[in-house]
PDB file of N, CA and C in Angstrom:
ATOM      1  N   MET A   1      82.723  93.834 117.251  1.00 43.00           N
ATOM      2  CA  MET A   1      82.268  95.019 117.679  1.00 43.00           C
ATOM      3  C   MET A   1      83.258  95.798 117.801  1.00 43.00           C
ATOM      4  N   LYS A   2      82.938  96.634 117.090  1.00 48.00           N
ATOM      5  CA  LYS A   2      84.168  98.256 117.259  1.00 48.00           C
ATOM      6  C   LYS A   2      83.745  99.305 118.313  1.00 48.00           C
ATOM      7  N   THR A   3      84.908  99.815 119.274  1.00 45.00           N
ATOM      8  CA  THR A   3      84.205 100.799 119.808  1.00 45.00           C
ATOM      9  C   THR A   3      85.214 101.790 119.917  1.00 45.00           C
ATOM     10  N   LYS A   4      84.645 102.990 120.478  1.00 50.00           N
ATOM     11  CA  LYS A   4      85.152 104.066 119.915  1.00 50.00           C
ATOM     12  C   LYS A   4      87.411 104.419 120.078  1.00 50.00           C
ATOM     13  N   SER A   5      87.274 103.430 121.066  1.00 53.00           N
ATOM     14  CA  SER A   5      89.092 103.656 120.902  1.00 53.00           C
ATOM     15  C   SER A   5      89.794 102.441 119.407  1.00 53.00           C
ATOM     16  N   ASP A   6      88.708 101.391 119.318  1.00 59.00           N
ATOM     17  CA  ASP A   6      89.037 100.944 117.566  1.00 59.00           C
ATOM     18  C   ASP A   6      88.842 101.453 116.604  1.00 59.00           C
ATOM     19  N   THR A   7      88.291 102.993 116.483  1.00 63.00           N
ATOM     20  CA  THR A   7      88.256 103.630 115.654  1.00 63.00           C
ATOM     21  C   THR A   7      89.598 104.576 114.647  1.00 63.00           C
ATOM     22  N   PRO A   8      90.359 104.637 114.245  1.00 72.00           N
ATOM     23  CA  PRO A   8      91.344 105.357 113.536  1.00 72.00           C
ATOM     24  C   PRO A   8      91.230 107.321 114.360  1.00 72.00           C
ATOM     25  N   SER A   9      92.289 107.380 115.115  1.00 85.00           N
ATOM     26  CA  SER A   9      91.585 108.892 115.794  1.00 85.00           C
ATOM     27  C   SER A   9      92.200 109.492 114.080  1.00 85.00           C
ATOM     28  N   CYS A  10      91.893 110.911 114.363  1.00 86.00           N
ATOM     29  CA  CYS A  10      92.332 112.189 113.157  1.00 86.00           C
ATOM     30  C   CYS A  10      94.064 112.138 113.007  1.00 86.00           C
ATOM     31  N   ALA A  11      94.445 112.162 114.305  1.00 90.00           N
ATOM     32  CA  ALA A  11      95.392 112.280 114.136  1.00 90.00           C
ATOM     33  C   ALA A  11      96.352 110.842 113.458  1.00 90.00           C
ATOM     34  N   GLY A  12      96.322 110.212 113.429  1.00 90.00           N
ATOM     35  CA  GLY A  12      96.321 108.311 113.386  1.00 90.00           C
ATOM     36  C   GLY A  12      96.399 108.571 111.471  1.00 90.00           C
ATOM     37  N   LYS A  13      94.892 109.007 111.426  1.00 91.00           N
ATOM     38  CA  LYS A  13      94.974 109.200 109.624  1.00 91.00           C
ATOM     39  C   LYS A  13      95.413 110.390 108.863  1.00 91.00           C
ATOM     40  N   LEU A  14      95.673 111.628 109.763  1.00 92.00           N
ATOM     41  CA  LEU A  14      96.793 112.089 109.025  1.00 92.00           C
ATOM     42  C   LEU A  14      98.078 111.537 108.801  1.00 92.00           C
ATOM     43  N   LYS A  15      98.912 110.916 110.241  1.00 93.00           N
ATOM     44  CA  LYS A  15      99.956 110.529 109.990  1.00 93.00           C
ATOM     45  C   LYS A  15      99.927 109.339 108.768  1.00 93.00           C
ATOM     46  N   ALA A  16      98.878 108.809 108.383  1.00 93.00           N
ATOM     47  CA  ALA A  16      98.979 107.653 107.267  1.00 93.00           C
ATOM     48  C   ALA A  16      98.743 108.460 105.908  1.00 93.00           C
ATOM     49  N   LEU A  17      98.338 109.903 106.138  1.00 93.00           N
ATOM     50  CA  LEU A  17      98.786 110.133 105.183  1.00 93.00           C
ATOM     51  C   LEU A  17      99.523 111.274 104.524  1.00 93.00           C
ATOM     52  N   SER A  18     100.611 111.336 105.808  1.00 94.00           N
ATOM     53  CA  SER A  18     101.974 111.918 105.737  1.00 94.00           C
ATOM     54  C   SER A  18     102.720 111.615 104.532  1.00 94.00           C
ATOM     55  N   ASP A  19     102.220 110.414 104.086  1.00 96.00           N
ATOM     56  CA  ASP A  19     102.980 109.965 102.797  1.00 96.00           C
ATOM     57  C   ASP A  19     102.598 109.941 101.570  1.00 96.00           C
ATOM     58  N   PRO A  20     103.537 110.865 100.353  1.00 95.00           N
ATOM     59  CA  PRO A  20     103.355 111.197  99.543  1.00 95.00           C
ATOM     60  C   PRO A  20     102.642 110.227  98.200  1.00 95.00           C
ATOM     61  N   THR A  21     103.124 108.614  98.523  1.00 97.00           N
ATOM     62  CA  THR A  21     102.307 107.842  98.050  1.00 97.00           C
ATOM     63  C   THR A  21     100.943 107.683  98.463  1.00 97.00           C
ATOM     64  N   ARG A  22     100.432 107.788  99.511  1.00 97.00           N
ATOM     65  CA  ARG A  22      99.490 107.103 100.558  1.00 97.00           C
ATOM     66  C   ARG A  22      98.564 108.335  99.940  1.00 97.00           C
ATOM     67  N   LEU A  23      99.108 109.414 100.055  1.00 94.00           N
ATOM     68  CA  LEU A  23      98.260 110.604  99.834  1.00 94.00           C
ATOM     69  C   LEU A  23      97.437 110.399  97.897  1.00 94.00           C
ATOM     70  N   ALA A  24      98.503 110.105  97.484  1.00 95.00           N
ATOM     71  CA  ALA A  24      98.029 109.915  95.625  1.00 95.00           C
ATOM     72  C   ALA A  24      97.499 108.800  95.769  1.00 95.00           C
ATOM     73  N   VAL A  25      97.230 107.937  96.542  1.00 97.00           N
ATOM     74  CA  VAL A  25      96.539 106.544  95.931  1.00 97.00           C
ATOM     75  C   VAL A  25      95.328 107.344  96.329  1.00 97.00           C
ATOM     76  N   LEU A  26      94.556 108.039  97.485  1.00 94.00           N
ATOM     77  CA  LEU A  26      93.522 108.904  97.765  1.00 94.00           C
ATOM     78  C   LEU A  26      93.141 109.542  96.843  1.00 94.00           C
ATOM     79  N   GLU A  27      93.944 110.709  96.223  1.00 92.00           N
ATOM     80  CA  GLU A  27      93.397 111.230  95.405  1.00 92.00           C
ATOM     81  C   GLU A  27      92.960 110.519  94.125  1.00 92.00           C
ATOM     82  N   SER A  28      94.203 109.619  93.514  1.00 94.00           N
ATOM     83  CA  SER A  28      93.729 108.403  92.027  1.00 94.00           C
ATOM     84  C   SER A  28      92.391 108.081  92.402  1.00 94.00           C
ATOM     85  N   LEU A  29      91.870 107.217  93.664  1.00 93.00           N
ATOM     86  CA  LEU A  29      90.585 106.808  94.074  1.00 93.00           C
ATOM     87  C   LEU A  29      89.364 108.353  93.854  1.00 93.00           C
ATOM     88  N   LEU A  30      89.486 109.149  94.033  1.00 89.00           N
ATOM     89  CA  LEU A  30      88.591 110.286  94.347  1.00 89.00           C
ATOM     90  C   LEU A  30      87.741 110.068  92.873  1.00 89.00           C
ATOM     91  N   ALA A  31      88.547 109.718  92.143  1.00 89.00           N
ATOM     92  CA  ALA A  31      87.724 109.270  90.357  1.00 89.00           C
ATOM     93  C   ALA A  31      87.242 108.138  90.516  1.00 89.00           C
ATOM     94  N   GLY A  32      87.176 107.436  91.182  1.00 92.00           N
ATOM     95  CA  GLY A  32      86.414 105.948  91.310  1.00 92.00           C
ATOM     96  C   GLY A  32      86.914 104.824  91.916  1.00 92.00           C
ATOM     97  N   PRO A  33      86.357 103.774  92.063  1.00 96.00           N
ATOM     98  CA  PRO A  33      87.092 102.631  92.133  1.00 96.00           C
ATOM     99  C   PRO A  33      88.251 101.880  91.393  1.00 96.00           C
ATOM    100  N   LYS A  34      89.266 101.959  91.601  1.00 97.00           N
ATOM    101  CA  LYS A  34      90.158 101.134  91.068  1.00 97.00           C
ATOM    102  C   LYS A  34      90.956  99.583  91.318  1.00 97.00           C
ATOM    103  N   ASN A  35      91.512  98.900  90.393  1.00 97.00           N
ATOM    104  CA  ASN A  35      91.961  98.235  91.212  1.00 97.00           C
ATOM    105  C   ASN A  35      93.472  98.172  90.749  1.00 97.00           C
ATOM    106  N   VAL A  36      94.502  97.325  91.502  1.00 95.00           N
ATOM    107  CA  VAL A  36      95.619  97.282  91.814  1.00 95.00           C
ATOM    108  C   VAL A  36      96.442  98.132  90.540  1.00 95.00           C
ATOM    109  N   GLY A  37      96.107  97.517  89.609  1.00 96.00           N
ATOM    110  CA  GLY A  37      97.219  97.428  87.967  1.00 96.00           C
ATOM    111  C   GLY A  37      96.688  98.917  87.836  1.00 96.00           C
ATOM    112  N   GLU A  38      95.387  99.322  88.193  1.00 97.00           N
ATOM    113  CA  GLU A  38      95.579 100.845  87.417  1.00 97.00           C
ATOM    114  C   GLU A  38      96.041 101.416  88.304  1.00 97.00           C
ATOM    115  N   LEU A  39      96.062 101.391  89.709  1.00 98.00           N
ATOM    116  CA  LEU A  39      96.826 102.174  90.474  1.00 98.00           C
ATOM    117  C   LEU A  39      98.445 102.146  90.330  1.00 98.00           C
ATOM    118  N   MET A  40      98.841 101.179  90.201  1.00 97.00           N
ATOM    119  CA  MET A  40      99.699 101.213  89.410  1.00 97.00           C
ATOM    120  C   MET A  40     100.577 101.808  88.410  1.00 97.00           C
ATOM    121  N   HIS A  41      99.704 102.404  87.748  1.00 97.00           N
ATOM    122  CA  HIS A  41      99.986 102.574  85.999  1.00 97.00           C
ATOM    123  C   HIS A  41      99.669 104.350  86.841  1.00 97.00           C
ATOM    124  N   ASP A  42      98.873 104.128  87.218  1.00 96.00           N
ATOM    125  CA  ASP A  42      98.208 105.994  87.830  1.00 96.00           C
ATOM    126  C   ASP A  42      99.392 106.552  88.685  1.00 96.00           C
ATOM    127  N   LEU A  43      99.989 105.867  89.612  1.00 97.00           N
ATOM    128  CA  LEU A  43     101.722 106.176  90.375  1.00 97.00           C
ATOM    129  C   LEU A  43     102.553 106.131  89.902  1.00 97.00           C
ATOM    130  N   ARG A  44     102.583 105.169  89.037  1.00 97.00           N
ATOM    131  CA  ARG A  44     104.109 104.272  88.929  1.00 97.00           C
ATOM    132  C   ARG A  44     104.905 103.780  90.150  1.00 97.00           C
ATOM    133  N   VAL A  45     104.205 102.769  91.013  1.00 96.00           N
ATOM    134  CA  VAL A  45     105.091 102.157  91.683  1.00 96.00           C
ATOM    135  C   VAL A  45     105.157 100.795  91.323  1.00 96.00           C
ATOM    136  N   GLU A  46     106.079 100.165  92.337  1.00 96.00           N
ATOM    137  CA  GLU A  46     105.908  98.490  92.350  1.00 96.00           C
ATOM    138  C   GLU A  46     104.760  98.059  93.022  1.00 96.00           C
ATOM    139  N   GLN A  47     104.507  97.005  92.453  1.00 95.00           N
ATOM    140  CA  GLN A  47     103.008  96.313  93.064  1.00 95.00           C
ATOM    141  C   GLN A  47     103.097  95.910  94.817  1.00 95.00           C
ATOM    142  N   SER A  48     104.426  95.671  95.230  1.00 96.00           N
ATOM    143  CA  SER A  48     104.836  95.143  96.432  1.00 96.00           C
ATOM    144  C   SER A  48     104.851  96.600  97.533  1.00 96.00           C
ATOM    145  N   LEU A  49     105.135  97.889  96.680  1.00 97.00           N
ATOM    146  CA  LEU A  49     104.864  98.648  97.852  1.00 97.00           C
ATOM    147  C   LEU A  49     103.712  99.215  97.424  1.00 97.00           C
ATOM    148  N   LEU A  50     103.161  99.695  96.761  1.00 97.00           N
ATOM    149  CA  LEU A  50     101.869  99.823  96.740  1.00 97.00           C
ATOM    150  C   LEU A  50     101.062  99.014  97.694  1.00 97.00           C
ATOM    151  N   SER A  51     101.114  97.825  97.707  1.00 96.00           N
ATOM    152  CA  SER A  51     100.437  96.871  98.811  1.00 96.00           C
ATOM    153  C   SER A  51     100.278  97.256 100.107  1.00 96.00           C
ATOM    154  N   HIS A  52     101.650  96.962 100.559  1.00 97.00           N
ATOM    155  CA  HIS A  52     102.025  97.666 101.688  1.00 97.00           C
ATOM    156  C   HIS A  52     101.318  98.954 101.894  1.00 97.00           C
ATOM    157  N   HIS A  53     101.058 100.205 101.227  1.00 98.00           N
ATOM    158  CA  HIS A  53     100.309 101.736 101.450  1.00 98.00           C
ATOM    159  C   HIS A  53      99.085 100.995 101.626  1.00 98.00           C
ATOM    160  N   LEU A  54      98.475 100.396 100.696  1.00 98.00           N
ATOM    161  CA  LEU A  54      97.263 100.073 100.994  1.00 98.00           C
ATOM    162  C   LEU A  54      96.786  99.539 101.725  1.00 98.00           C
ATOM    163  N   ALA A  55      97.583  98.566 102.875  1.00 97.00           N
ATOM    164  CA  ALA A  55      97.292  98.104 103.775  1.00 97.00           C
ATOM    165  C   ALA A  55      97.380  98.851 104.586  1.00 97.00           C
ATOM    166  N   ILE A  56      98.241  99.863 104.900  1.00 97.00           N
ATOM    167  CA  ILE A  56      97.848 101.117 105.953  1.00 97.00           C
ATOM    168  C   ILE A  56      97.066 102.105 106.128  1.00 97.00           C
ATOM    169  N   LEU A  57      96.147 102.326 104.381  1.00 97.00           N
ATOM    170  CA  LEU A  57      94.982 103.095 104.717  1.00 97.00           C
ATOM    171  C   LEU A  57      94.089 102.281 105.084  1.00 97.00           C
ATOM    172  N   ARG A  58      94.105 100.807 104.400  1.00 96.00           N
ATOM    173  CA  ARG A  58      93.005  99.575 105.054  1.00 96.00           C
ATOM    174  C   ARG A  58      92.840 100.309 106.408  1.00 96.00           C
ATOM    175  N   ASP A  59      93.632  99.751 107.385  1.00 95.00           N
ATOM    176  CA  ASP A  59      94.182  99.892 108.808  1.00 95.00           C
ATOM    177  C   ASP A  59      93.918 100.791 109.177  1.00 95.00           C
ATOM    178  N   HIS A  60      93.692 102.453 108.454  1.00 94.00           N
ATOM    179  CA  HIS A  60      93.336 103.412 108.729  1.00 94.00           C
ATOM    180  C   HIS A  60      91.961 103.823 108.330  1.00 94.00           C
ATOM    181  N   GLU A  61      90.883 102.682 108.140  1.00 93.00           N
ATOM    182  CA  GLU A  61      89.586 103.049 107.112  1.00 93.00           C
ATOM    183  C   GLU A  61      89.656 104.203 106.802  1.00 93.00           C
ATOM    184  N   LEU A  62      90.540 104.157 105.609  1.00 95.00           N
ATOM    185  CA  LEU A  62      90.797 105.928 104.573  1.00 95.00           C
ATOM    186  C   LEU A  62      90.418 105.027 103.010  1.00 95.00           C
ATOM    187  N   VAL A  63      90.587 103.297 103.085  1.00 96.00           N
ATOM    188  CA  VAL A  63      90.185 102.935 101.915  1.00 96.00           C
ATOM    189  C   VAL A  63      89.540 101.584 101.913  1.00 96.00           C
ATOM    190  N   ALA A  64      88.943 100.619 101.180  1.00 96.00           N
ATOM    191  CA  ALA A  64      88.245  99.661 101.040  1.00 96.00           C
ATOM    192  C   ALA A  64      88.558  98.713  99.969  1.00 96.00           C
ATOM    193  N   ALA A  65      88.405  97.596 100.254  1.00 96.00           N
ATOM    194  CA  ALA A  65      88.524  96.795  99.106  1.00 96.00           C
ATOM    195  C   ALA A  65      87.784  95.710  98.574  1.00 96.00           C
ATOM    196  N   THR A  66      87.128  95.707  97.950  1.00 96.00           N
ATOM    197  CA  THR A  66      86.227  94.508  97.462  1.00 96.00           C
ATOM    198  C   THR A  66      86.799  93.314  96.271  1.00 96.00           C
ATOM    199  N   ARG A  67      87.123  92.413  96.697  1.00 95.00           N
ATOM    200  CA  ARG A  67      87.249  91.327  95.168  1.00 95.00           C
ATOM    201  C   ARG A  67      86.086  90.833  94.457  1.00 95.00           C
ATOM    202  N   GLU A  68      86.769  90.922  93.205  1.00 92.00           N
ATOM    203  CA  GLU A  68      85.912  90.749  92.094  1.00 92.00           C
ATOM    204  C   GLU A  68      86.679  89.302  91.237  1.00 92.00           C
ATOM    205  N   GLY A  69      86.538  88.666  91.252  1.00 92.00           N
ATOM    206  CA  GLY A  69      87.166  87.342  90.981  1.00 92.00           C
ATOM    207  C   GLY A  69      89.045  87.145  91.646  1.00 92.00           C
ATOM    208  N   LYS A  70      89.682  87.530  90.797  1.00 91.00           N
ATOM    209  CA  LYS A  70      90.772  87.512  91.480  1.00 91.00           C
ATOM    210  C   LYS A  70      91.340  88.755  91.699  1.00 91.00           C
ATOM    211  N   THR A  71      90.515  90.099  91.442  1.00 92.00           N
ATOM    212  CA  THR A  71      90.890  91.059  91.841  1.00 92.00           C
ATOM    213  C   THR A  71      90.887  91.758  92.986  1.00 92.00           C
ATOM    214  N   MET A  72      91.485  92.667  93.762  1.00 94.00           N
ATOM    215  CA  MET A  72      91.210  93.281  94.742  1.00 94.00           C
ATOM    216  C   MET A  72      91.126  94.939  93.615  1.00 94.00           C
ATOM    217  N   VAL A  73      89.942  95.702  94.113  1.00 97.00           N
ATOM    218  CA  VAL A  73      89.027  96.651  93.763  1.00 97.00           C
ATOM    219  C   VAL A  73      89.360  98.042  95.343  1.00 97.00           C
ATOM    220  N   TYR A  74      89.901  98.717  94.499  1.00 98.00           N
ATOM    221  CA  TYR A  74      90.115  99.647  95.937  1.00 98.00           C
ATOM    222  C   TYR A  74      88.779 100.788  95.737  1.00 98.00           C
ATOM    223  N   GLN A  75      88.455 101.409  96.649  1.00 96.00           N
ATOM    224  CA  GLN A  75      87.774 102.584  96.749  1.00 96.00           C
ATOM    225  C   GLN A  75      87.799 103.667  98.138  1.00 96.00           C
ATOM    226  N   LEU A  76      87.703 104.814  97.958  1.00 94.00           N
ATOM    227  CA  LEU A  76      87.453 105.532  99.120  1.00 94.00           C
ATOM    228  C   LEU A  76      87.071 104.668 100.303  1.00 94.00           C
ATOM    229  N   GLN A  77      86.735 104.801 101.383  1.00 93.00           N
ATOM    230  CA  GLN A  77      85.770 104.439 102.495  1.00 93.00           C
ATOM    231  C   GLN A  77      84.376 105.524 102.289  1.00 93.00           C
ATOM    232  N   GLU A  78      83.064 105.022 102.367  1.00 88.00           N
ATOM    233  CA  GLU A  78      82.060 105.955 102.215  1.00 88.00           C
ATOM    234  C   GLU A  78      82.218 107.541 103.403  1.00 88.00           C
ATOM    235  N   THR A  79      82.560 106.623 104.188  1.00 84.00           N
ATOM    236  CA  THR A  79      82.832 108.046 105.348  1.00 84.00           C
ATOM    237  C   THR A  79      83.426 108.976 105.012  1.00 84.00           C
ATOM    238  N   ILE A  80      84.564 108.740 104.252  1.00 85.00           N
ATOM    239  CA  ILE A  80      85.509 109.709 104.063  1.00 85.00           C
ATOM    240  C   ILE A  80      84.771 110.678 102.628  1.00 85.00           C
ATOM    241  N   SER A  81      84.665 110.323 101.761  1.00 72.00           N
ATOM    242  CA  SER A  81      83.766 110.446 100.728  1.00 72.00           C
ATOM    243  C   SER A  81      82.580 111.098 100.628  1.00 72.00           C
ATOM    244  N   SER A  82      81.963 111.742  99.876  1.00 57.00           N
ATOM    245  CA  SER A  82      80.710 112.648  99.839  1.00 57.00           C
ATOM    246  C   SER A  82      80.680 112.965  98.207  1.00 57.00           C
ATOM    247  N   PRO A  83      79.389 112.518  97.675  1.00 57.00           N
ATOM    248  CA  PRO A  83      78.737 112.588  96.287  1.00 57.00           C
ATOM    249  C   PRO A  83      79.053 114.561  95.629  1.00 57.00           C
ATOM    250  N   ALA A  84      78.748 115.074  96.823  1.00 57.00           N
ATOM    251  CA  ALA A  84      78.890 117.333  96.743  1.00 57.00           C
ATOM    252  C   ALA A  84      80.226 117.275  96.671  1.00 57.00           C
ATOM    253  N   GLU A  85      81.412 116.280  96.843  1.00 52.00           N
ATOM    254  CA  GLU A  85      83.013 116.873  96.582  1.00 52.00           C
ATOM    255  C   GLU A  85      83.968 115.899  95.800  1.00 52.00           C
ATOM    256  N   ALA A  86      82.888 114.902  95.330  1.00 53.00           N
ATOM    257  CA  ALA A  86      83.443 113.912  94.931  1.00 53.00           C
ATOM    258  C   ALA A  86      84.384 114.767  93.760  1.00 53.00           C
ATOM    259  N   GLY A  87      85.768 113.800  93.433  1.00 54.00           N
ATOM    260  CA  GLY A  87      86.731 114.719  93.017  1.00 54.00           C
ATOM    261  C   GLY A  87      87.801 115.936  93.700  1.00 54.00           C
ATOM    262  N   LYS A  88      87.289 116.199  94.239  1.00 78.00           N
ATOM    263  CA  LYS A  88      87.797 117.259  95.157  1.00 78.00           C
ATOM    264  C   LYS A  88      88.697 117.222  96.214  1.00 78.00           C
ATOM    265  N   ALA A  89      87.855 116.835  97.352  1.00 85.00           N
ATOM    266  CA  ALA A  89      88.149 116.963  98.616  1.00 85.00           C
ATOM    267  C   ALA A  89      87.676 114.788  99.558  1.00 85.00           C
ATOM    268  N   ILE A  90      88.508 114.792 100.714  1.00 87.00           N
ATOM    269  CA  ILE A  90      88.010 113.932 101.555  1.00 87.00           C
ATOM    270  C   ILE A  90      88.167 114.447 102.817  1.00 87.00           C
ATOM    271  N   ASN A  91      86.938 113.863 103.467  1.00 87.00           N
ATOM    272  CA  ASN A  91      86.580 114.607 104.525  1.00 87.00           C
ATOM    273  C   ASN A  91      86.886 113.653 105.789  1.00 87.00           C
ATOM    274  N   LEU A  92      87.397 113.723 106.731  1.00 87.00           N
ATOM    275  CA  LEU A  92      88.427 112.579 107.879  1.00 87.00           C
ATOM    276  C   LEU A  92      87.065 113.184 109.003  1.00 87.00           C
ATOM    277  N   GLY A  93      86.281 113.711 109.177  1.00 83.00           N
ATOM    278  CA  GLY A  93      85.652 113.842 109.802  1.00 83.00           C
ATOM    279  C   GLY A  93      86.300 114.989 111.223  1.00 83.00           C
ATOM    280  N   CYS A  94      87.460 115.259 111.234  1.00 84.00           N
ATOM    281  CA  CYS A  94      88.106 116.364 111.868  1.00 84.00           C
ATOM    282  C   CYS A  94      88.163 117.220 110.902  1.00 84.00           C
ATOM    283  N   CYS A  95      89.006 116.562 109.741  1.00 87.00           N
ATOM    284  CA  CYS A  95      89.521 117.788 108.873  1.00 87.00           C
ATOM    285  C   CYS A  95      89.073 117.208 107.592  1.00 87.00           C
ATOM    286  N   LYS A  96      88.867 118.547 106.412  1.00 86.00           N
ATOM    287  CA  LYS A  96      88.875 118.263 104.762  1.00 86.00           C
ATOM    288  C   LYS A  96      90.143 118.388 104.477  1.00 86.00           C
ATOM    289  N   ILE A  97      90.624 117.334 103.186  1.00 87.00           N
ATOM    290  CA  ILE A  97      92.068 117.670 102.723  1.00 87.00           C
ATOM    291  C   ILE A  97      91.339 118.060 101.048  1.00 87.00           C
ATOM    292  N   SER A  98      91.275 119.132 100.832  1.00 86.00           N
ATOM    293  CA  SER A  98      91.166 119.594  99.476  1.00 86.00           C
ATOM    294  C   SER A  98      92.710 119.014  98.108  1.00 86.00           C
ATOM    295  N   PHE A  99      91.711 118.795  96.966  1.00 83.00           N
ATOM    296  CA  PHE A  99      92.725 118.409  96.313  1.00 83.00           C
ATOM    297  C   PHE A  99      92.828 119.299  94.977  1.00 83.00           C
ATOM    298  N   ASP A 100      92.495 120.593  94.883  1.00 75.00           N
ATOM    299  CA  ASP A 100      91.870 121.332  94.146  1.00 75.00           C
ATOM    300  C   ASP A 100      93.382 122.185  93.154  1.00 75.00           C
TER     301      ASP A 100
END
């Protein structure tokens, strides 16, 4: 059972997003769920580097991963995306980041 202290803080989420690659991952996922290959193509990064960044984003509850066969598919956590803002911004709870 998660407690409030287990939930990543706003400062922790912002620190995770201070890396340009991780911010680019979230921006790419605003268009919808993607597998690792699609993200590698969009961001032009190596698989090992992308995996490292995706792990950090998962740890900070910014992205969720689901397995589809042998493929992992990533999407924004429901708590930071909303249909009304799809394609424009993410809501971290403490602040919003706009990609306008």
